[in-house]
Short mmCIF file of C-alpha atoms in Angstrom, two decimals:
data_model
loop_
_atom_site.label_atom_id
_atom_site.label_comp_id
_atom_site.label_asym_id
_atom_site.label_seq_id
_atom_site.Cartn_x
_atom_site.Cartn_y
_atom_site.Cartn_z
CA UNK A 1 0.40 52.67 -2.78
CA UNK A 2 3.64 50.87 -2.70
CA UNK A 3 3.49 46.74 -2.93
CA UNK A 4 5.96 44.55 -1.99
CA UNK A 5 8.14 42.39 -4.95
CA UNK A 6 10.24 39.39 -4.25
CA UNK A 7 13.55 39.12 -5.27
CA UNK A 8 14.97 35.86 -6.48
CA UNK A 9 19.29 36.39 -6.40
CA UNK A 10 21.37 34.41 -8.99
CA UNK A 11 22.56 31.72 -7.69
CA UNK A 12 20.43 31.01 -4.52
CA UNK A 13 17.65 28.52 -3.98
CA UNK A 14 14.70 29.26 -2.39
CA UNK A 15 13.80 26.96 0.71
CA UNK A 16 11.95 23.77 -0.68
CA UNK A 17 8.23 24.31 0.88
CA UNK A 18 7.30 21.46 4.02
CA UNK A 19 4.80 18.93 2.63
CA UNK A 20 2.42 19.12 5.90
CA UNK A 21 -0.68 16.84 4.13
CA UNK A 22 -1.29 13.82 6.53
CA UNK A 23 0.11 10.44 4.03
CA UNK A 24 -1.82 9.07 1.48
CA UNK A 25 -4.18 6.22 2.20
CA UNK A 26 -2.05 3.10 2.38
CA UNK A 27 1.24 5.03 3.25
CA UNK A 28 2.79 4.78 6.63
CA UNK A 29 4.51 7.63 8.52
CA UNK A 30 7.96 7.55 9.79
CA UNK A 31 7.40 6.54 13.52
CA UNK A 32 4.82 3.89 12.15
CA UNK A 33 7.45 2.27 9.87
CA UNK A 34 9.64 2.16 13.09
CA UNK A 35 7.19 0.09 15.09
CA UNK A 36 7.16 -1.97 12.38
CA UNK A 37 10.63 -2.75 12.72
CA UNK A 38 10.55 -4.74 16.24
CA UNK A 39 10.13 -8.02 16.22
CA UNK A 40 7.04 -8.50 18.45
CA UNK A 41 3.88 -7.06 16.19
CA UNK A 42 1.17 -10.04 16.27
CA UNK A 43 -1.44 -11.27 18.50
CA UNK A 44 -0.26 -12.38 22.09
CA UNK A 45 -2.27 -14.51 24.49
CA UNK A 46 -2.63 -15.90 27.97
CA UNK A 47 -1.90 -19.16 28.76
CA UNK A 48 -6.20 -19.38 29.70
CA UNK A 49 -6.73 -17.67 26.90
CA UNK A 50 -9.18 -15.10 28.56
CA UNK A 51 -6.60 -11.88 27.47
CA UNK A 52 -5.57 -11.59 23.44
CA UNK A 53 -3.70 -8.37 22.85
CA UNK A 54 -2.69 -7.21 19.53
CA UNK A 55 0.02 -5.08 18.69
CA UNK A 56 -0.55 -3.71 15.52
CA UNK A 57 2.24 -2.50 12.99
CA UNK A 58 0.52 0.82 13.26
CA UNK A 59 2.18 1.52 17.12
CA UNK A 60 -1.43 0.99 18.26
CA UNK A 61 -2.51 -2.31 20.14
CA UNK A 62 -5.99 -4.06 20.75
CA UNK A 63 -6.91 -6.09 24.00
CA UNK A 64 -9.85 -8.34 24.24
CA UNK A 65 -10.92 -9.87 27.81
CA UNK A 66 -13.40 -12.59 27.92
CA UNK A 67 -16.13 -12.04 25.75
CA UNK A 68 -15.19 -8.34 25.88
CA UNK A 69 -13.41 -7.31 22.19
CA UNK A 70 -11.38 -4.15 22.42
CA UNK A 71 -11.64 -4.03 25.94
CA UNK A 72 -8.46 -1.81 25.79
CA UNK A 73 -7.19 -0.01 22.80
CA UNK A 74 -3.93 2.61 22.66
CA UNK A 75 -0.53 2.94 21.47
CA UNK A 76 2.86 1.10 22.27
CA UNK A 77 6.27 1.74 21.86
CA UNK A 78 8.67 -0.84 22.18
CA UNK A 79 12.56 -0.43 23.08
CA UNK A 80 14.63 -2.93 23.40
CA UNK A 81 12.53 -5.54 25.30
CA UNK A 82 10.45 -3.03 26.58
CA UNK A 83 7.21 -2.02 26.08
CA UNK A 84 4.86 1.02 27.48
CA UNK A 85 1.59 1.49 26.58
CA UNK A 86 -0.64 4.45 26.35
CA UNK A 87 -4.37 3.59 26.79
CA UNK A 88 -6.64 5.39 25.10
CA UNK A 89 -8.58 6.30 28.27
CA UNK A 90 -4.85 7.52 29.89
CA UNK A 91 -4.32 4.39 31.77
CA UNK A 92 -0.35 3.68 30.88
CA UNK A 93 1.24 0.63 31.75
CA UNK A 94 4.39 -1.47 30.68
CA UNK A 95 5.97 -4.82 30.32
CA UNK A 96 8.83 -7.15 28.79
CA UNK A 97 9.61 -9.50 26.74
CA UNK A 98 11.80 -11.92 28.60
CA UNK A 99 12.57 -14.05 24.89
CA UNK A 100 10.70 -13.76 21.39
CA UNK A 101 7.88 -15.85 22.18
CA UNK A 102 7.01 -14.36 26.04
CA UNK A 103 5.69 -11.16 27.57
CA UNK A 104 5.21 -10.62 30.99
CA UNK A 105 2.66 -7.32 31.43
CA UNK A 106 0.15 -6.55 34.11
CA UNK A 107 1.25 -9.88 36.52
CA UNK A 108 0.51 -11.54 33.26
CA UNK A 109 2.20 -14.12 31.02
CA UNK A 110 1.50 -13.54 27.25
CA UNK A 111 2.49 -16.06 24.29
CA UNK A 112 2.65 -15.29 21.30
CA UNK A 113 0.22 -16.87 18.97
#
């Protein structure tokens, strides 16, 4: 029976293994720490009040309507001063922020609060 035995040459380095493990609680990954980098993570609101979504520094936001909490939840990924969303039901939809303060998404006017 003839095995198999690696061979390490002088000189050489062998390829550094991939670290696939998810982050460690309380890390962030690399596209989370970009969302995080916009200037429009918070909670923004209709002028009635009746829609509050959150974008989260995550890349995920939270919409409440009404009485209704987490009516819609997904991901967002802003570029520029545009966003698209992602719902987590596959509903996508976008929107833009016409100054730091206002969002217009959905035929909707959001402040930020």
């Amino acid at each position: 029976m003839h095995g198999v035995i690696p061979i390490l040459l002088a000189g050489t380095n062998p390829a550094p293994a991939t670290d696939t493990r998810a982050p460690a609680r309380g890390q962030i990954t690399e596209s989370e720490a970009k969302m995080t980098e916009h200037a429009y993570v918070g909670m923004w609101v209709t002028d009635d009040g009746y829609v509050r979504q959150e974008l989260l520094p995550n890349g995920r936001y939270d919409e409440a309507r009404g009485s209704r909490r987490s009516a819609y939840r997904g991901r967002y990924e802003v570029r520029g001063s545009h966003i698209d969303y992602w719902d987590d039901t596959g509903f996508t939809a976008d929107g833009q922020f016409v100054d730091r303060d206002t969002l217009h998404h959905g035929g909707m006017v959001f402040r930020r609060r």
